[in-house]
Amino acid sequence: MDASFWHRCWENNTIGFHQDSVHPFLTGYLAKHLSSEDKRVFVPLCGKSLDMFWLAERLEVVGSELSDIACRDFFADQGIDCTPYQEGEHVCYQVENIALWQGDFFTLMPSSLGHFDWIYDRAAIIALPKELQQRYVKQLAAYITTNTKLMLITLEFPEDELSGPPFPVFKADIETLFSGFKVNAVGERQLTNRQFAQRTFEVSYLTERLYIIEK
Ligand SMILES: C[S@@+](CC[C@H](N)C(=O)[O-])C[C@H]1O[C@@H](n2cnc3c(N)ncnc32)[C@H](O)[C@@H]1O
């Protein structure tokens, strides 16, 4: 999936991955595991996810998103004014404790964004084809320091029943991609015959799985 694919999705408003409510793993898992020490969360490939407003009630939020439409609409949909500014190759959309860095995730400099206590990946790794996932994880790993917890949500379904995105990612894939990290599967949602955000997939099973990944 190259950049033009995603820009087209946003231009044509074909964003079936976008959820109109907060992800249940945030309210069900993260709400119970946040500590008072936790200050900042990074959201790679963030789209205009409403999850970021939930996160911003608790943490400072930094997002990375390719599409200027997504960044603009994230604030505009809530009636919030935002005047973006250019910073190198990226454009920053910042209001209060939410900053969205518009541009290519792969050219963001992790060191310039500071330390994150949490990273939240919902529909990011699964949006990428297999050949890009390794590159994504290599880049993501640069944000994972000793005290960072990566909350990563995957989707499992029979590979040959749906051409992505989304792409299925299984436990064995996660263990290979994150070899050298501590990987714990901590939650699961059965979505068979149910909606995945705004989309319905004709697949024989559909499972969302939550991992916590640490150094
Ligand atoms: C499936 S969507 C998920 C969005 C969001 N995480 C959510 O839960 O709604 C994937 C997003 O990644 C963005 N994206 C794709 N490639 C990217 C890149 N190289 N850098 C930054 N964002 C990217 C797309 O524009 C799209 O908004």
mmCIF file of C-alpha atoms and ligand atoms in Angstrom:
data_model
loop_
_atom_site.group_PDB
_atom_site.id
_atom_site.type_symbol
_atom_site.label_atom_id
_atom_site.label_comp_id
_atom_site.label_asym_id
_atom_site.label_seq_id
_atom_site.Cartn_x
_atom_site.Cartn_y
_atom_site.Cartn_z
ATOM 1 C CA MET A 1 0.000 0.000 0.000
ATOM 2 C CA ASP A 2 1.721 3.126 -1.117
ATOM 3 C CA ALA A 3 1.029 6.701 -0.061
ATOM 4 C CA SER A 4 -1.260 7.381 -3.034
ATOM 5 C CA PHE A 5 -3.572 4.523 -1.941
ATOM 6 C CA TRP A 6 -4.103 6.141 1.471
ATOM 7 C CA HIS A 7 -4.417 9.669 0.073
ATOM 8 C CA ARG A 8 -7.129 8.348 -2.285
ATOM 9 C CA CYS A 9 -8.977 6.718 0.631
ATOM 10 C CA TRP A 10 -9.119 10.037 2.467
ATOM 11 C CA GLU A 11 -9.988 12.062 -0.663
ATOM 12 C CA ASN A 12 -12.842 9.659 -1.532
ATOM 13 C CA ASN A 13 -13.898 9.260 2.097
ATOM 14 C CA THR A 14 -13.520 5.464 1.834
ATOM 15 C CA ILE A 15 -12.418 5.138 5.438
ATOM 16 C CA GLY A 16 -14.332 2.058 6.584
ATOM 17 C CA PHE A 17 -11.595 1.459 9.192
ATOM 18 C CA HIS A 18 -12.635 4.602 11.087
ATOM 19 C CA GLN A 19 -14.619 3.902 14.269
ATOM 20 C CA ASP A 20 -17.298 6.211 15.572
ATOM 21 C CA SER A 21 -16.679 5.141 19.160
ATOM 22 C CA VAL A 22 -13.742 4.499 21.458
ATOM 23 C CA HIS A 23 -12.110 1.093 21.115
ATOM 24 C CA PRO A 24 -13.242 -1.295 23.889
ATOM 25 C CA PHE A 25 -9.613 -2.311 24.608
ATOM 26 C CA LEU A 26 -8.958 1.261 25.768
ATOM 27 C CA THR A 27 -11.830 1.326 28.207
ATOM 28 C CA GLY A 28 -11.475 -2.374 29.115
ATOM 29 C CA TYR A 29 -7.695 -2.713 29.351
ATOM 30 C CA LEU A 30 -5.781 0.548 29.264
ATOM 31 C CA ALA A 31 -8.041 2.350 31.736
ATOM 32 C CA LYS A 32 -7.063 -0.309 34.323
ATOM 33 C CA HIS A 33 -3.349 -0.346 33.495
ATOM 34 C CA LEU A 34 -2.474 3.335 33.257
ATOM 35 C CA SER A 35 -0.316 4.533 36.110
ATOM 36 C CA SER A 36 -0.013 8.031 37.514
ATOM 37 C CA GLU A 37 3.583 8.029 36.186
ATOM 38 C CA ASP A 38 2.370 7.648 32.591
ATOM 39 C CA LYS A 39 2.477 10.945 30.747
ATOM 40 C CA ARG A 40 2.736 10.475 26.977
ATOM 41 C CA VAL A 41 1.379 8.191 24.259
ATOM 42 C CA PHE A 42 2.418 7.837 20.623
ATOM 43 C CA VAL A 43 -0.176 6.808 18.024
ATOM 44 C CA PRO A 44 1.428 5.721 14.728
ATOM 45 C CA LEU A 45 -0.721 5.810 11.557
ATOM 46 C CA CYS A 46 -3.405 7.451 13.650
ATOM 47 C CA GLY A 47 -5.958 8.547 11.035
ATOM 48 C CA LYS A 48 -8.572 10.707 12.751
ATOM 49 C CA SER A 49 -9.227 8.146 15.440
ATOM 50 C CA LEU A 50 -11.511 9.252 18.254
ATOM 51 C CA ASP A 51 -9.405 7.036 20.520
ATOM 52 C CA MET A 52 -6.987 9.975 20.651
ATOM 53 C CA PHE A 53 -9.557 12.159 22.423
ATOM 54 C CA TRP A 54 -10.019 9.411 25.026
ATOM 55 C CA LEU A 55 -6.250 9.146 25.410
ATOM 56 C CA ALA A 56 -5.897 12.941 25.627
ATOM 57 C CA GLU A 57 -8.112 13.000 28.720
ATOM 58 C CA ARG A 58 -5.326 11.046 30.429
ATOM 59 C CA LEU A 59 -2.054 11.602 28.546
ATOM 60 C CA GLU A 60 -0.289 13.889 26.123
ATOM 61 C CA VAL A 61 -0.937 12.455 22.649
ATOM 62 C CA VAL A 62 1.416 12.496 19.655
ATOM 63 C CA GLY A 63 0.089 11.020 16.410
ATOM 64 C CA SER A 64 1.681 10.270 13.051
ATOM 65 C CA GLU A 65 -0.543 10.425 9.970
ATOM 66 C CA LEU A 66 0.115 10.684 6.243
ATOM 67 C CA SER A 67 -3.082 12.449 5.245
ATOM 68 C CA ASP A 68 -3.621 16.169 5.722
ATOM 69 C CA ILE A 69 -7.380 15.545 5.347
ATOM 70 C CA ALA A 70 -7.321 13.160 8.324
ATOM 71 C CA CYS A 71 -5.379 15.614 10.489
ATOM 72 C CA ARG A 72 -7.587 18.566 9.558
ATOM 73 C CA ASP A 73 -10.833 16.601 10.003
ATOM 74 C CA PHE A 74 -9.709 15.149 13.342
ATOM 75 C CA PHE A 75 -10.004 18.602 14.888
ATOM 76 C CA ALA A 76 -12.609 20.123 12.535
ATOM 77 C CA ASP A 77 -15.102 17.253 13.163
ATOM 78 C CA GLN A 78 -15.126 18.338 16.827
ATOM 79 C CA GLY A 79 -15.416 22.035 15.932
ATOM 80 C CA ILE A 80 -11.850 22.685 17.092
ATOM 81 C CA ASP A 81 -9.781 25.314 15.239
ATOM 82 C CA CYS A 82 -6.240 24.327 14.391
ATOM 83 C CA THR A 83 -3.559 26.253 12.533
ATOM 84 C CA PRO A 84 -0.913 23.811 11.330
ATOM 85 C CA TYR A 85 2.734 24.715 10.963
ATOM 86 C CA GLN A 86 5.537 23.245 8.876
ATOM 87 C CA GLU A 87 8.470 21.599 10.628
ATOM 88 C CA GLY A 88 10.944 20.129 8.148
ATOM 89 C CA GLU A 89 9.251 17.444 6.025
ATOM 90 C CA HIS A 90 6.229 17.290 8.341
ATOM 91 C CA VAL A 91 3.322 19.528 9.236
ATOM 92 C CA CYS A 92 2.251 19.701 12.864
ATOM 93 C CA TYR A 93 -1.432 20.021 13.825
ATOM 94 C CA GLN A 94 -1.416 20.812 17.513
ATOM 95 C CA VAL A 95 -4.183 21.793 19.900
ATOM 96 C CA GLU A 96 -3.572 21.616 23.631
ATOM 97 C CA ASN A 97 -2.131 18.197 24.503
ATOM 98 C CA ILE A 98 -2.655 16.574 21.084
ATOM 99 C CA ALA A 99 -0.075 16.953 18.299
ATOM 100 C CA LEU A 100 -0.528 15.190 14.958
ATOM 101 C CA TRP A 101 2.545 15.018 12.757
ATOM 102 C CA GLN A 102 1.323 14.890 9.180
ATOM 103 C CA GLY A 103 3.716 13.229 6.753
ATOM 104 C CA ASP A 104 5.434 9.888 6.354
ATOM 105 C CA PHE A 105 5.868 7.876 9.564
ATOM 106 C CA PHE A 106 9.050 6.396 8.097
ATOM 107 C CA THR A 107 10.748 9.790 7.904
ATOM 108 C CA LEU A 108 9.800 10.942 11.421
ATOM 109 C CA MET A 109 12.789 11.178 13.764
ATOM 110 C CA PRO A 110 11.934 9.237 16.953
ATOM 111 C CA SER A 111 14.554 11.167 18.944
ATOM 112 C CA SER A 112 12.837 14.482 18.140
ATOM 113 C CA LEU A 113 9.541 13.347 19.690
ATOM 114 C CA GLY A 114 10.849 12.426 23.143
ATOM 115 C CA HIS A 115 10.001 9.543 25.461
ATOM 116 C CA PHE A 116 6.674 7.729 25.330
ATOM 117 C CA ASP A 117 5.182 5.671 28.169
ATOM 118 C CA TRP A 118 2.721 4.051 25.791
ATOM 119 C CA ILE A 119 2.410 3.438 22.074
ATOM 120 C CA TYR A 120 -1.043 2.634 20.735
ATOM 121 C CA ASP A 121 -1.334 0.710 17.464
ATOM 122 C CA ARG A 122 -4.911 0.181 16.312
ATOM 123 C CA ALA A 123 -5.265 -0.656 12.600
ATOM 124 C CA ALA A 124 -1.676 0.377 11.880
ATOM 125 C CA ILE A 125 0.357 -2.828 11.517
ATOM 126 C CA ILE A 126 -2.655 -4.572 9.971
ATOM 127 C CA ALA A 127 -2.944 -1.763 7.406
ATOM 128 C CA LEU A 128 0.444 -2.695 5.994
ATOM 129 C CA PRO A 129 1.262 -5.593 3.663
ATOM 130 C CA LYS A 130 3.689 -8.224 4.982
ATOM 131 C CA GLU A 131 6.685 -6.738 3.161
ATOM 132 C CA LEU A 132 6.192 -3.387 4.916
ATOM 133 C CA GLN A 133 5.449 -4.766 8.392
ATOM 134 C CA GLN A 134 9.100 -5.560 9.129
ATOM 135 C CA ARG A 135 10.108 -2.017 8.151
ATOM 136 C CA TYR A 136 7.283 -0.589 10.269
ATOM 137 C CA VAL A 137 8.356 -2.603 13.327
ATOM 138 C CA LYS A 138 11.987 -1.576 12.861
ATOM 139 C CA GLN A 139 10.932 2.076 12.878
ATOM 140 C CA LEU A 140 8.492 1.540 15.776
ATOM 141 C CA ALA A 141 11.201 -0.177 17.840
ATOM 142 C CA ALA A 142 13.099 3.113 17.933
ATOM 143 C CA TYR A 143 10.238 4.540 20.055
ATOM 144 C CA ILE A 144 10.292 1.644 22.542
ATOM 145 C CA THR A 145 12.628 2.430 25.417
ATOM 146 C CA THR A 146 12.972 0.665 28.776
ATOM 147 C CA ASN A 147 9.681 1.995 30.161
ATOM 148 C CA THR A 148 7.562 2.009 27.041
ATOM 149 C CA LYS A 149 4.616 -0.334 26.623
ATOM 150 C CA LEU A 150 3.320 -0.948 23.123
ATOM 151 C CA MET A 151 -0.397 -1.717 23.029
ATOM 152 C CA LEU A 152 -0.889 -3.400 19.675
ATOM 153 C CA ILE A 153 -4.142 -4.690 18.227
ATOM 154 C CA THR A 154 -4.101 -7.267 15.461
ATOM 155 C CA LEU A 155 -6.788 -8.880 13.339
ATOM 156 C CA GLU A 156 -6.859 -12.598 12.511
ATOM 157 C CA PHE A 157 -8.822 -14.167 9.655
ATOM 158 C CA PRO A 158 -8.072 -16.689 6.904
ATOM 159 C CA GLU A 159 -5.568 -14.969 4.615
ATOM 160 C CA ASP A 160 -7.081 -16.343 1.400
ATOM 161 C CA GLU A 161 -10.608 -15.104 2.198
ATOM 162 C CA LEU A 162 -9.949 -11.367 2.000
ATOM 163 C CA SER A 163 -7.477 -9.216 0.141
ATOM 164 C CA GLY A 164 -6.239 -6.422 2.346
ATOM 165 C CA PRO A 165 -5.996 -3.999 3.819
ATOM 166 C CA PRO A 166 -6.576 -5.057 6.512
ATOM 167 C CA PHE A 167 -4.011 -7.873 6.495
ATOM 168 C CA PRO A 168 -4.205 -10.712 9.031
ATOM 169 C CA VAL A 169 -1.424 -10.797 11.616
ATOM 170 C CA PHE A 170 -1.093 -13.887 13.822
ATOM 171 C CA LYS A 171 0.709 -14.595 17.090
ATOM 172 C CA ALA A 172 3.584 -16.300 15.258
ATOM 173 C CA ASP A 173 3.985 -13.193 13.055
ATOM 174 C CA ILE A 174 4.097 -10.929 16.107
ATOM 175 C CA GLU A 175 6.668 -13.153 17.818
ATOM 176 C CA THR A 176 8.875 -13.081 14.710
ATOM 177 C CA LEU A 177 8.442 -9.348 14.096
ATOM 178 C CA PHE A 178 9.139 -8.512 17.746
ATOM 179 C CA SER A 179 11.807 -11.109 18.486
ATOM 180 C CA GLY A 180 13.937 -9.869 21.369
ATOM 181 C CA PHE A 181 10.911 -8.113 22.952
ATOM 182 C CA LYS A 182 8.548 -9.390 25.667
ATOM 183 C CA VAL A 183 5.271 -10.205 23.941
ATOM 184 C CA ASN A 184 2.078 -10.872 25.922
ATOM 185 C CA ALA A 185 -1.340 -11.536 24.430
ATOM 186 C CA VAL A 186 -3.698 -9.966 26.965
ATOM 187 C CA GLY A 187 -7.063 -9.641 25.259
ATOM 188 C CA GLU A 188 -9.272 -10.956 22.497
ATOM 189 C CA ARG A 189 -12.553 -9.966 20.816
ATOM 190 C CA GLN A 190 -14.513 -12.276 18.591
ATOM 191 C CA LEU A 191 -15.801 -10.286 15.627
ATOM 192 C CA THR A 192 -17.010 -13.151 13.431
ATOM 193 C CA ASN A 193 -20.223 -12.008 11.687
ATOM 194 C CA ARG A 194 -19.809 -8.630 13.355
ATOM 195 C CA GLN A 195 -18.640 -5.259 12.050
ATOM 196 C CA PHE A 196 -15.005 -4.255 11.957
ATOM 197 C CA ALA A 197 -15.437 -0.502 12.406
ATOM 198 C CA GLN A 198 -17.706 0.402 9.431
ATOM 199 C CA ARG A 199 -16.955 -2.736 7.399
ATOM 200 C CA THR A 200 -18.373 -6.244 7.304
ATOM 201 C CA PHE A 201 -16.098 -9.015 6.051
ATOM 202 C CA GLU A 202 -17.296 -12.326 4.642
ATOM 203 C CA VAL A 203 -14.714 -14.451 6.411
ATOM 204 C CA SER A 204 -15.092 -17.688 8.348
ATOM 205 C CA TYR A 205 -13.625 -16.176 11.491
ATOM 206 C CA LEU A 206 -12.487 -12.738 12.594
ATOM 207 C CA THR A 207 -10.610 -12.148 15.841
ATOM 208 C CA GLU A 208 -9.088 -9.007 17.243
ATOM 209 C CA ARG A 209 -6.183 -9.638 19.614
ATOM 210 C CA LEU A 210 -4.472 -7.272 22.004
ATOM 211 C CA TYR A 211 -0.754 -7.542 22.770
ATOM 212 C CA ILE A 212 1.418 -5.681 25.230
ATOM 213 C CA ILE A 213 4.960 -5.545 23.924
ATOM 214 C CA GLU A 214 7.920 -4.316 25.962
ATOM 215 C CA LYS A 215 11.722 -4.387 25.909
HETATM 216 C C1 LIG B 1 -6.306 1.609 8.539
HETATM 217 S S1 LIG B 1 -6.002 3.286 8.851
HETATM 218 C C2 LIG B 1 -6.057 3.323 10.613
HETATM 219 C C3 LIG B 1 -6.163 4.688 11.198
HETATM 220 C C4 LIG B 1 -6.299 4.725 12.726
HETATM 221 N N1 LIG B 1 -5.234 4.036 13.392
HETATM 222 C C5 LIG B 1 -7.643 4.237 13.186
HETATM 223 O O1 LIG B 1 -7.689 3.384 14.073
HETATM 224 O O2 LIG B 1 -8.666 4.720 12.678
HETATM 225 C C6 LIG B 1 -4.287 3.472 8.481
HETATM 226 C C7 LIG B 1 -3.839 4.901 8.473
HETATM 227 O O3 LIG B 1 -2.428 4.955 8.259
HETATM 228 C C8 LIG B 1 -2.131 6.083 7.469
HETATM 229 N N2 LIG B 1 -0.807 5.825 6.871
HETATM 230 C C9 LIG B 1 -0.517 4.909 5.926
HETATM 231 N N3 LIG B 1 0.798 4.933 5.625
HETATM 232 C C10 LIG B 1 1.349 5.885 6.427
HETATM 233 C C11 LIG B 1 2.669 6.405 6.585
HETATM 234 N N4 LIG B 1 3.697 5.927 5.867
HETATM 235 N N5 LIG B 1 2.875 7.380 7.479
HETATM 236 C C12 LIG B 1 1.840 7.876 8.231
HETATM 237 N N6 LIG B 1 0.562 7.431 8.106
HETATM 238 C C13 LIG B 1 0.320 6.454 7.222
HETATM 239 C C14 LIG B 1 -3.286 6.155 6.483
HETATM 240 O O4 LIG B 1 -3.453 7.423 5.892
HETATM 241 C C15 LIG B 1 -4.458 5.757 7.376
HETATM 242 O O5 LIG B 1 -5.074 6.880 7.950
#
